[in-house]
Amino acid sequence: MQLPPGVSQERFNEATSRFARVVGPEWVFTSDEDIDLYRDVNTPFMGEEDLEYIPSGAIAPKSVEEVQEIVRIANEFLIPLWPISTGRNLAYGGAAPRLTGTMVLDLKRMNRVLEVNEKLAYVLVEPGVSYFDFYRYLRANNLKVWLDCPDPGWGSLIGNALDHGVGHTPFRDHFGSHCGMEVVLPNGELIRTGPGAIPNSPSWNTFKYGFGPHISPMFGQSNFGIVTKMGFWLLPEQQAARDCVVQVPLYENVTPFLEIMAHLVCSSIIDGSWQIERSIRQSQDPDIRAALEKGVSNEELGQIGAKKGIAYWWTRLHFYGPPGVIDAKYAYVREKFAAIPGTTITLGGDYRFPLDPDTVDNSEDLFAKASLGIPELAIFSLTAQARAAQSLRGQAGFSPVIPATGPELMRAHRDFTEAFRELGLGAPTLDVVWSWFDRSLVMLMGMITGDDPQANKIKRENFKRLIAIAGENGWGAYRTAPLFMDEVMAVHSFNNHALRRFHETVKDALDPNGILAPGKSGIWPKRLRKS
Ligand code: ADP
């Protein structure tokens, strides 16, 4: 058992019995067996328990009033709390806190869908509602709206959005699609944001701003409050959806390719996720494999491919709407890409709704279901199985974000390839970058670790070095595991870390006892802050 810093066993026992009086003893967990469930299953500290961030226990309240009461007791006993919704933030730390000894505040029992408005297409939910739960709710009630889900559907709408998670449909920026929050502040006070502050307002989940400063963004990736309700905008059920694959021949085509994509995205012609892949590097053609072995330049590789009809770049675009609108968008996309000689466009899935979700399974396109708002676990289980086959259980994602332009992507390829070489990491896994956020590309790099502490230590250090290198180029990360939060925040250093100092000022004002998620996003409360 790992106690919170500065709290004796006796005081901890006293606090947990007070918590038990609020939620019932069966909802306070302090046995090692129970605590194990709140550790990060993908920890890069395997075999190094003295370094791993391990909670002291967990509490699972059922109501907002119970959350408020827990927060008041936590203040009295200086017990830090780490709120989670379903705790499936895998590759970004799972359910585990940043500070060993923090108690996990598990909100899974607060799992009601409070309102679905079909006409204005929004939902109000509690934290424990998972994507699977909500999907089943929509189907059971025959509601004509779509949810947007990330690749694994077992997380929650609120937890995923608060960590700036993403999906695939036009509402794939989950935090950007929220409208209205209810939050328990670190002193136990309850607030509602936007028009939610007007008693019984019908506009809480339809109008984001309300009046005065718009504060709900402050509760994403932060430790300023515990979100107990959140509204999200949804997509009305579409008449049709279509996807197509675009293949562009040469490496240097990436600049016009991304210029066209920028035009299509900024004009809302393409409003679903798309990825840009260096698909040539996966080709099994012997000449391509030999060229890769030899380490030819990207440009030369493209030329070799062009002679054999193997394109350098690959992307899949999604269209949603009435068939006539899709036809027009598709024709326009074809017209724009005709400007790059040698580009091919192939039609993929073509769907009419409502449909039987079982017909969507498509081994060629693992993202088919997610792109239609149908949660599943196929993509997740594929990578998990690949890691398990190598006995590599540890995993952490580093996800730098760059502007979606050709020169910037080429610069990132060059700089990360060089950095990987210098650090002895081999070739970077940069063959797929994602457009989850408009105007940006996310370069998802995974750090896979095993149970050799020495090897893991080197990987962790290298990972921190990559964060710093990204920062030197002006690239941050859209989210990160607790282990790397200080490092990612550190690169946001404009004007002597003015942003972090601002966060600390807010933190100290809202949470003077420093009880809420110490260290989250590199924000430490005064009593635990290093000089
Ligand atoms: P998911 O439900 O998708 O598995 P998690 O519960 O793991 O997501 O939450 C992701 C992160 O978001 C957590 O580590 C935590 O820091 C934060 N978080 C989750 N739920 C809340 C909440 N209700 N209030 C405040 N922060 C939260």
Coordinates of C-alpha atoms and ligand atoms in Angstrom, one line a residue:
M1 CA 0.0 0.0 0.0
Q2 CA 1.4 3.4 -1.1
L3 CA 0.2 6.2 1.2
P4 CA -0.3 9.8 -0.1
P5 CA 2.7 12.0 0.6
G6 CA 2.7 13.3 4.2
V7 CA -0.3 11.3 5.3
S8 CA 0.2 8.7 8.1
Q9 CA -1.4 5.3 8.0
E10 CA -3.7 6.3 10.9
R11 CA -5.0 9.5 9.1
F12 CA -5.4 7.5 5.9
N13 CA -7.5 4.9 7.7
E14 CA -9.6 7.6 9.3
A15 CA -10.1 9.3 5.9
T16 CA -11.1 6.0 4.2
S17 CA -13.6 5.2 6.9
R18 CA -15.1 8.7 6.4
F19 CA -15.2 8.0 2.6
A20 CA -16.9 4.7 3.4
R21 CA -19.6 6.4 5.3
V22 CA -20.4 8.5 2.2
V23 CA -20.3 5.8 -0.5
G24 CA -20.7 2.6 1.4
P25 CA -17.7 0.4 2.4
E26 CA -18.1 -1.8 -0.7
W27 CA -17.2 1.2 -2.8
V28 CA -13.9 2.1 -1.1
F29 CA -11.0 0.0 -2.4
T30 CA -7.7 -0.3 -0.6
S31 CA -6.7 -4.0 -1.0
D32 CA -3.7 -4.7 -3.2
E33 CA -5.9 -6.8 -5.4
D34 CA -8.3 -4.0 -6.0
I35 CA -5.6 -1.3 -6.4
D36 CA -4.0 -3.5 -9.1
L37 CA -7.0 -2.8 -11.3
Y38 CA -6.2 1.0 -11.2
R39 CA -2.5 0.6 -12.2
D40 CA -1.5 1.3 -15.7
V41 CA -1.4 -2.1 -17.4
N42 CA 0.9 -0.6 -20.1
T43 CA 3.3 0.9 -17.6
P44 CA 6.8 1.5 -18.9
F45 CA 7.9 0.8 -15.3
M46 CA 7.3 -2.9 -15.4
G47 CA 9.3 -4.6 -12.7
E48 CA 10.1 -1.2 -11.1
E49 CA 7.3 -0.7 -8.6
D50 CA 9.4 1.8 -6.7
L51 CA 9.1 4.1 -9.7
E52 CA 5.7 3.3 -11.0
Y53 CA 2.8 5.7 -10.1
I54 CA 0.6 3.6 -7.9
P55 CA -2.6 4.7 -6.2
S56 CA -3.3 4.3 -2.5
G57 CA -6.9 3.2 -3.3
A58 CA -10.0 4.1 -5.1
I59 CA -13.5 5.4 -4.3
A60 CA -16.5 5.0 -6.5
P61 CA -19.4 7.4 -5.7
K62 CA -22.8 7.2 -7.2
S63 CA -24.0 10.8 -7.2
V64 CA -22.8 14.4 -7.5
E65 CA -23.5 15.0 -3.8
E66 CA -21.3 12.0 -2.9
V67 CA -18.5 13.5 -5.1
Q68 CA -18.8 16.8 -3.3
E69 CA -18.7 15.2 0.1
I70 CA -15.6 13.1 -0.9
V71 CA -13.8 16.3 -2.0
R72 CA -14.6 18.0 1.3
I73 CA -13.1 15.0 3.2
A74 CA -10.1 14.9 0.9
N75 CA -9.4 18.6 1.7
E76 CA -9.6 17.8 5.4
F77 CA -7.2 14.9 5.3
L78 CA -5.0 16.2 2.3
I79 CA -5.8 13.1 0.3
P80 CA -5.1 13.7 -3.4
L81 CA -7.8 12.4 -5.8
W82 CA -7.4 11.4 -9.5
P83 CA -10.8 11.4 -11.2
I84 CA -11.4 8.9 -14.0
S85 CA -14.5 8.1 -16.0
T86 CA -14.0 4.5 -17.1
G87 CA -10.2 4.6 -16.8
R88 CA -9.4 3.1 -20.1
N89 CA -6.9 5.8 -21.2
L90 CA -4.6 3.1 -22.5
A91 CA -1.3 4.1 -23.9
Y92 CA -1.8 7.4 -22.1
G93 CA -1.5 6.1 -18.5
G94 CA -4.7 4.1 -18.1
A95 CA -6.5 4.7 -14.8
A96 CA -3.3 5.5 -12.8
P97 CA -2.5 8.9 -11.3
R98 CA 0.6 11.0 -11.8
L99 CA 1.5 11.0 -8.1
T100 CA 2.0 7.7 -6.2
G101 CA -0.5 7.5 -3.2
T102 CA -3.2 9.5 -5.0
M103 CA -6.7 7.9 -4.6
V104 CA -8.5 7.2 -7.8
L105 CA -12.0 8.8 -7.9
D106 CA -13.7 6.2 -10.1
L107 CA -16.9 7.7 -11.6
K108 CA -18.1 4.6 -13.5
R109 CA -21.2 4.2 -11.3
M110 CA -22.5 7.6 -12.4
N111 CA -23.6 6.2 -15.8
R112 CA -26.9 7.8 -16.8
V113 CA -27.7 9.1 -20.2
L114 CA -29.7 12.2 -19.0
E115 CA -31.1 13.5 -22.2
V116 CA -30.9 12.9 -26.0
N117 CA -32.4 15.6 -28.1
E118 CA -32.9 14.2 -31.6
K119 CA -34.0 17.4 -33.3
L120 CA -31.0 19.5 -32.2
A121 CA -28.8 16.4 -32.1
Y122 CA -27.1 16.6 -28.7
V123 CA -26.8 14.4 -25.6
L124 CA -26.2 15.1 -21.9
V125 CA -24.3 12.3 -20.1
E126 CA -22.6 11.3 -16.8
P127 CA -19.0 10.2 -16.7
G128 CA -19.5 6.4 -16.6
V129 CA -21.4 6.2 -19.9
S130 CA -19.2 4.3 -22.3
Y131 CA -19.4 4.5 -26.1
F132 CA -20.8 1.0 -26.1
D133 CA -23.4 2.0 -23.5
F134 CA -24.4 5.0 -25.5
Y135 CA -24.5 3.1 -28.8
R136 CA -26.8 0.5 -27.2
Y137 CA -29.0 3.2 -25.8
L138 CA -29.4 4.9 -29.2
R139 CA -30.3 1.6 -30.8
A140 CA -32.7 0.5 -28.1
N141 CA -34.5 3.7 -28.3
N142 CA -34.4 3.9 -32.1
L143 CA -32.8 7.4 -32.0
K144 CA -31.7 8.9 -35.3
V145 CA -28.4 10.3 -34.2
W146 CA -24.9 9.0 -34.5
L147 CA -22.2 9.1 -31.8
D148 CA -18.6 9.6 -32.7
C149 CA -16.2 7.0 -31.1
P150 CA -12.5 6.5 -30.8
D151 CA -10.9 3.3 -32.1
P152 CA -11.5 1.3 -28.9
G153 CA -15.2 1.8 -28.0
W154 CA -14.9 0.9 -24.3
G155 CA -13.9 4.3 -23.0
S156 CA -16.3 7.0 -22.0
L157 CA -17.6 10.1 -23.8
I158 CA -16.5 12.3 -20.9
G159 CA -13.1 10.7 -20.1
N160 CA -12.1 10.6 -23.8
A161 CA -13.2 14.2 -24.4
L162 CA -11.5 15.5 -21.3
D163 CA -8.2 14.0 -22.5
H164 CA -8.8 15.6 -26.0
G165 CA -9.5 12.2 -27.5
V166 CA -10.6 11.8 -31.1
G167 CA -12.7 9.7 -33.5
H168 CA -13.5 9.7 -37.2
T169 CA -16.8 11.4 -38.2
P170 CA -17.4 15.2 -38.5
F171 CA -17.7 15.3 -34.6
R172 CA -14.3 13.6 -34.1
D173 CA -12.8 16.3 -32.1
H174 CA -14.6 15.2 -28.9
F175 CA -13.6 18.1 -26.7
G176 CA -14.4 20.6 -29.5
S177 CA -17.8 19.0 -29.8
H178 CA -18.8 19.4 -26.2
C179 CA -21.4 21.9 -25.1
G180 CA -22.0 22.5 -21.4
M181 CA -20.4 21.0 -18.3
E182 CA -21.2 20.5 -14.7
V183 CA -18.2 20.5 -12.5
V184 CA -17.3 19.9 -8.8
L185 CA -14.5 22.3 -7.9
P186 CA -11.7 21.3 -5.6
N187 CA -13.5 23.0 -2.7
G188 CA -16.6 21.0 -3.2
E189 CA -18.6 23.8 -4.9
L190 CA -20.8 22.8 -7.9
I191 CA -20.9 24.9 -11.1
R192 CA -22.4 24.7 -14.5
T193 CA -20.8 26.4 -17.4
G194 CA -22.3 28.5 -20.2
P195 CA -26.1 29.0 -20.0
G196 CA -26.2 26.0 -17.6
A197 CA -25.5 28.7 -15.0
I198 CA -29.1 30.0 -15.5
P199 CA -31.4 27.8 -13.5
N200 CA -33.4 25.4 -15.7
S201 CA -31.9 26.8 -18.9
P202 CA -33.0 25.0 -22.0
S203 CA -29.8 26.3 -23.8
W204 CA -27.2 24.5 -21.7
N205 CA -26.3 22.0 -24.4
T206 CA -27.1 24.1 -27.5
F207 CA -25.2 27.4 -26.9
K208 CA -21.6 27.0 -25.8
Y209 CA -20.6 30.4 -24.5
G210 CA -23.3 31.7 -22.2
F211 CA -22.2 35.1 -20.9
G212 CA -18.7 36.3 -19.7
P213 CA -15.5 34.2 -20.0
H214 CA -16.1 30.8 -21.5
I215 CA -14.5 28.5 -18.9
S216 CA -15.3 24.9 -19.8
P217 CA -12.1 24.5 -21.9
M218 CA -10.2 25.0 -18.6
F219 CA -11.5 21.6 -17.4
G220 CA -10.0 19.6 -20.3
Q221 CA -6.6 18.0 -19.5
S222 CA -6.6 19.9 -16.3
N223 CA -6.8 19.4 -12.5
F224 CA -9.2 22.3 -11.8
G225 CA -12.4 20.3 -11.4
I226 CA -14.2 17.0 -11.5
V227 CA -16.7 16.9 -14.4
T228 CA -19.9 15.2 -13.4
K229 CA -22.1 16.0 -16.5
M230 CA -21.2 17.0 -20.0
G231 CA -23.2 17.8 -23.2
F232 CA -22.0 16.7 -26.7
W233 CA -23.2 17.6 -30.1
L234 CA -24.1 14.6 -32.3
L235 CA -24.5 14.0 -36.0
P236 CA -28.1 13.4 -37.2
E237 CA -28.3 9.9 -38.8
Q238 CA -27.0 10.4 -42.4
Q239 CA -28.7 9.1 -45.5
A240 CA -25.5 7.8 -46.9
A241 CA -21.7 7.5 -46.5
R242 CA -19.0 6.7 -48.9
D243 CA -15.2 6.4 -48.8
C244 CA -12.5 6.4 -51.4
V245 CA -8.7 5.8 -51.5
V246 CA -6.5 8.4 -53.0
Q247 CA -3.0 7.4 -54.1
V248 CA -0.4 10.0 -55.0
P249 CA 2.8 8.8 -56.8
L250 CA 5.8 10.8 -55.8
Y251 CA 7.4 11.9 -52.5
E252 CA 7.6 15.5 -53.6
N253 CA 3.8 15.4 -54.5
V254 CA 3.2 15.8 -50.8
T255 CA 3.1 19.6 -51.0
P256 CA 0.3 19.9 -53.6
F257 CA -1.4 16.8 -52.0
L258 CA -1.7 18.6 -48.7
E259 CA -2.6 21.9 -50.3
I260 CA -5.6 20.2 -51.9
M261 CA -6.5 18.5 -48.6
A262 CA -6.3 21.9 -46.8
H263 CA -8.6 23.4 -49.3
L264 CA -11.1 20.5 -49.0
V265 CA -11.0 20.5 -45.2
C266 CA -11.1 24.3 -44.8
S267 CA -14.1 24.4 -47.2
S268 CA -15.9 21.5 -45.3
I269 CA -15.9 19.3 -48.3
I270 CA -14.0 16.7 -46.3
D271 CA -15.2 16.6 -42.7
G272 CA -14.2 13.2 -41.5
S273 CA -10.8 11.9 -40.4
W274 CA -8.1 11.0 -43.0
Q275 CA -4.7 9.7 -42.6
I276 CA -1.7 10.2 -44.9
E277 CA 0.4 7.1 -45.2
R278 CA 3.8 6.5 -46.8
S279 CA 2.2 3.3 -48.1
I280 CA 5.1 2.5 -50.4
R281 CA 7.2 1.6 -47.4
Q282 CA 4.8 -1.3 -46.7
S283 CA 5.1 -2.6 -50.2
Q284 CA 6.4 -6.2 -50.5
D285 CA 7.8 -5.5 -54.1
P286 CA 11.4 -6.9 -54.1
D287 CA 12.8 -3.7 -55.7
I288 CA 11.1 -1.5 -53.1
R289 CA 12.3 -3.7 -50.3
A290 CA 15.9 -3.6 -51.7
A291 CA 15.7 0.2 -52.1
L292 CA 14.6 0.5 -48.5
E293 CA 17.3 -1.8 -47.3
K294 CA 19.9 0.3 -49.1
G295 CA 18.5 3.4 -47.5
V296 CA 17.7 5.4 -50.7
S297 CA 16.3 8.9 -50.4
N298 CA 12.5 9.5 -50.2
E299 CA 12.6 11.1 -53.6
E300 CA 14.5 8.1 -55.2
L301 CA 12.1 5.7 -53.6
G302 CA 9.1 7.5 -55.2
Q303 CA 10.8 7.3 -58.6
I304 CA 11.4 3.6 -58.3
G305 CA 7.8 3.1 -57.3
A306 CA 6.5 5.3 -60.1
K307 CA 8.2 3.0 -62.7
K308 CA 6.4 0.0 -61.2
G309 CA 3.0 1.8 -60.6
I310 CA 3.4 1.8 -56.8
A311 CA 2.3 5.1 -55.3
Y312 CA 4.3 6.8 -52.5
W313 CA 1.3 8.2 -50.6
W314 CA -2.1 6.8 -49.6
T315 CA -5.1 8.3 -47.9
R316 CA -8.8 7.3 -47.3
L317 CA -11.4 10.1 -47.5
H318 CA -14.9 9.8 -46.1
F319 CA -18.1 11.5 -47.2
Y320 CA -21.3 11.9 -45.3
G321 CA -24.8 13.2 -46.4
P322 CA -27.5 12.7 -48.9
P323 CA -26.3 10.7 -52.0
G324 CA -26.6 13.7 -54.3
V325 CA -24.4 15.8 -52.0
I326 CA -21.9 13.0 -51.7
D327 CA -21.8 12.6 -55.5
A328 CA -21.1 16.3 -55.9
K329 CA -18.3 16.3 -53.2
Y330 CA -16.8 13.2 -54.7
A331 CA -16.7 14.7 -58.2
Y332 CA -15.1 17.8 -56.8
V333 CA -12.4 15.8 -55.0
R334 CA -11.6 14.0 -58.3
E335 CA -11.4 17.3 -60.1
K336 CA -9.0 18.8 -57.6
F337 CA -6.7 15.7 -57.5
A338 CA -6.5 15.6 -61.3
A339 CA -4.0 18.5 -60.8
I340 CA -1.4 15.9 -59.6
P341 CA -0.4 13.7 -62.5
G342 CA -0.6 10.0 -61.8
T343 CA -3.0 10.3 -58.9
T344 CA -5.5 7.5 -58.7
I345 CA -8.8 7.5 -56.8
T346 CA -10.6 4.2 -56.0
L347 CA -14.1 3.9 -54.6
G348 CA -14.4 2.0 -51.3
G349 CA -17.4 1.5 -49.0
D350 CA -20.8 2.9 -50.1
Y351 CA -23.4 2.8 -47.4
R352 CA -27.1 3.6 -47.1
F353 CA -28.8 4.0 -43.7
P354 CA -30.2 2.6 -41.6
L355 CA -28.0 -0.5 -42.0
D356 CA -27.2 -3.7 -40.2
P357 CA -23.9 -2.9 -38.4
D358 CA -22.8 -6.5 -39.0
T359 CA -22.5 -5.8 -42.7
V360 CA -19.9 -3.1 -42.1
D361 CA -17.1 -5.5 -41.1
N362 CA -14.4 -5.0 -43.6
S363 CA -11.0 -6.6 -43.2
E364 CA -9.5 -4.2 -45.7
D365 CA -10.5 -1.2 -43.7
L366 CA -10.3 -1.6 -40.0
F367 CA -11.7 1.9 -39.4
A368 CA -14.9 1.2 -41.4
K369 CA -17.1 0.9 -38.3
A370 CA -15.6 3.7 -36.3
S371 CA -16.0 6.0 -39.4
L372 CA -19.8 5.3 -39.1
G373 CA -20.0 5.8 -35.4
I374 CA -20.2 2.1 -34.5
P375 CA -17.9 1.3 -31.5
E376 CA -15.8 -1.8 -31.6
L377 CA -12.4 -3.2 -30.4
A378 CA -10.9 -4.6 -33.6
I379 CA -8.2 -2.1 -34.0
F380 CA -7.2 -2.2 -30.4
S381 CA -7.1 -6.0 -30.1
L382 CA -4.9 -6.1 -33.2
T383 CA -2.2 -4.0 -31.7
A384 CA -2.6 -5.7 -28.3
Q385 CA -2.2 -9.1 -29.9
A386 CA 0.9 -7.9 -31.8
R387 CA 2.5 -6.7 -28.6
A388 CA 1.5 -9.8 -26.6
A389 CA 3.1 -12.0 -29.3
Q390 CA 6.4 -10.3 -28.4
S391 CA 5.7 -10.3 -24.6
L392 CA 5.7 -6.5 -24.8
R393 CA 3.0 -5.2 -22.5
G394 CA 4.2 -1.6 -22.1
Q395 CA 2.9 1.1 -24.3
A396 CA 2.9 4.9 -24.3
G397 CA 1.9 7.2 -27.1
F398 CA 3.8 10.3 -28.1
S399 CA 1.7 12.4 -30.5
P400 CA 3.3 15.6 -31.8
V401 CA 1.0 17.9 -33.7
I402 CA 2.2 19.7 -36.8
P403 CA 0.5 22.0 -39.3
A404 CA -0.9 20.0 -42.2
T405 CA 1.4 21.2 -45.0
G406 CA 3.9 19.4 -47.2
P407 CA 7.0 21.3 -46.1
E408 CA 6.2 20.8 -42.4
L409 CA 5.5 17.1 -42.8
M410 CA 8.8 16.7 -44.7
R411 CA 10.7 18.6 -42.0
A412 CA 9.1 16.4 -39.4
H413 CA 10.1 13.2 -41.3
R414 CA 13.6 14.5 -41.6
D415 CA 14.1 15.7 -38.1
F416 CA 12.5 12.7 -36.4
T417 CA 14.4 10.3 -38.6
E418 CA 17.7 12.0 -37.7
A419 CA 16.8 12.0 -34.0
F420 CA 15.9 8.3 -34.1
R421 CA 19.2 7.6 -35.8
E422 CA 21.2 9.6 -33.3
L423 CA 19.4 7.9 -30.4
G424 CA 20.0 4.5 -31.9
L425 CA 16.2 3.8 -32.2
G426 CA 16.2 2.6 -35.8
A427 CA 13.6 4.0 -38.2
P428 CA 10.8 6.0 -36.7
T429 CA 7.2 4.7 -36.9
L430 CA 6.1 7.7 -38.9
D431 CA 4.5 6.0 -41.9
V432 CA 1.0 7.0 -40.8
V433 CA 0.0 10.5 -39.7
W434 CA -3.6 11.5 -38.8
S435 CA -5.8 14.5 -39.4
W436 CA -8.0 14.2 -36.3
F437 CA -8.0 18.0 -35.9
D438 CA -8.6 20.3 -38.8
R439 CA -5.5 22.1 -40.2
S440 CA -3.2 19.8 -38.3
L441 CA -1.5 16.4 -38.5
V442 CA -0.8 14.1 -35.5
M443 CA 2.3 12.1 -35.8
L444 CA 1.5 9.2 -33.5
M445 CA 4.6 7.4 -32.2
G446 CA 4.3 4.5 -29.8
M447 CA 6.9 3.5 -27.2
I448 CA 6.7 -0.2 -26.7
T449 CA 8.3 -1.5 -23.5
G450 CA 8.7 -5.0 -22.0
D451 CA 9.9 -6.2 -18.6
D452 CA 13.6 -5.4 -18.8
P453 CA 14.1 -2.4 -16.5
Q454 CA 17.4 -1.4 -18.1
A455 CA 15.9 -1.4 -21.6
N456 CA 12.8 0.4 -20.4
K457 CA 14.9 3.1 -18.7
I458 CA 16.7 3.8 -22.0
K459 CA 13.4 4.0 -23.9
R460 CA 11.9 6.4 -21.3
E461 CA 14.9 8.7 -21.6
N462 CA 14.8 8.6 -25.4
F463 CA 11.2 9.4 -25.3
K464 CA 11.8 12.5 -23.2
R465 CA 14.6 13.5 -25.6
L466 CA 12.1 13.2 -28.5
I467 CA 9.6 15.4 -26.7
A468 CA 12.4 18.0 -26.3
I469 CA 13.4 17.7 -30.0
A470 CA 9.8 18.2 -31.0
G471 CA 9.6 21.2 -28.7
E472 CA 12.7 22.8 -30.3
N473 CA 10.8 22.6 -33.6
G474 CA 7.7 24.2 -32.1
W475 CA 5.7 21.0 -32.0
G476 CA 3.9 20.0 -28.8
A477 CA 1.8 16.8 -28.2
Y478 CA -2.0 16.6 -28.2
R479 CA -1.9 14.4 -25.1
T480 CA 0.6 12.3 -23.2
A481 CA 0.9 9.7 -20.4
P482 CA 1.5 11.0 -16.8
L483 CA 5.1 10.0 -17.0
F484 CA 5.8 12.6 -19.7
M485 CA 3.5 15.4 -18.6
D486 CA 6.2 17.6 -17.0
E487 CA 8.3 17.3 -20.1
V488 CA 5.5 18.1 -22.6
M489 CA 4.4 21.1 -20.4
A490 CA 8.1 22.2 -20.2
V491 CA 8.4 22.8 -24.0
H492 CA 5.5 25.3 -23.8
S493 CA 8.0 27.8 -22.5
F494 CA 7.2 31.1 -24.2
N495 CA 8.0 34.1 -22.0
N496 CA 9.7 32.1 -19.2
H497 CA 6.9 29.5 -18.9
A498 CA 4.2 32.1 -18.6
L499 CA 1.5 29.5 -19.5
R500 CA 2.5 27.1 -16.8
R501 CA 2.7 30.0 -14.3
F502 CA -0.8 31.0 -15.3
H503 CA -2.0 27.4 -14.7
E504 CA -0.3 27.4 -11.3
T505 CA -1.9 30.7 -10.3
V506 CA -5.4 29.2 -11.2
K507 CA -4.5 26.0 -9.5
D508 CA -3.5 27.7 -6.2
A509 CA -6.7 29.8 -6.2
L510 CA -9.1 26.9 -6.9
D511 CA -7.3 24.2 -5.0
P512 CA -5.2 25.7 -2.2
N513 CA -4.8 22.3 -0.5
G514 CA -3.6 20.7 -3.7
I515 CA -6.0 17.7 -3.6
L516 CA -7.0 17.4 -7.2
A517 CA -4.9 15.3 -9.6
P518 CA -1.5 16.7 -8.5
G519 CA 0.9 16.8 -11.5
K520 CA -1.8 16.4 -14.2
S521 CA -0.6 18.1 -17.4
G522 CA 2.5 19.2 -15.5
I523 CA 0.4 21.4 -13.1
W524 CA 1.5 20.9 -9.6
P525 CA -0.2 22.5 -6.5
K526 CA 1.9 24.8 -4.4
R527 CA 2.6 22.3 -1.6
L528 CA 4.0 19.7 -4.0
R529 CA 5.7 22.0 -6.5
K530 CA 9.4 21.8 -7.0
S531 CA 11.2 25.1 -6.9
Ligands
ADP1 P1 -12.0 6.8 -20.6 O1 -13.3 6.9 -19.8 O2 -12.1 7.2 -22.0 O3 -11.3 5.5 -20.4 P2 -10.4 8.0 -18.5 O4 -11.4 7.7 -17.5 O5 -9.2 7.1 -18.5 O6 -11.1 8.0 -20.0 O7 -10.0 9.5 -18.5 C1 -9.0 10.1 -19.2 C2 -8.3 11.2 -18.3 O8 -9.2 12.3 -18.2 C3 -8.1 10.7 -16.9 O9 -6.8 10.3 -16.7 C4 -8.4 12.0 -16.1 O10 -7.2 12.7 -15.9 C5 -9.3 12.8 -16.9 N1 -10.7 12.6 -16.5 C6 -11.6 11.5 -16.8 N2 -12.8 11.7 -16.3 C7 -12.7 12.9 -15.6 C8 -13.7 13.6 -14.9 N3 -15.0 13.2 -14.9 N4 -13.4 14.8 -14.4 C9 -12.1 15.3 -14.5 N5 -11.1 14.6 -15.2 C10 -11.4 13.5 -15.7

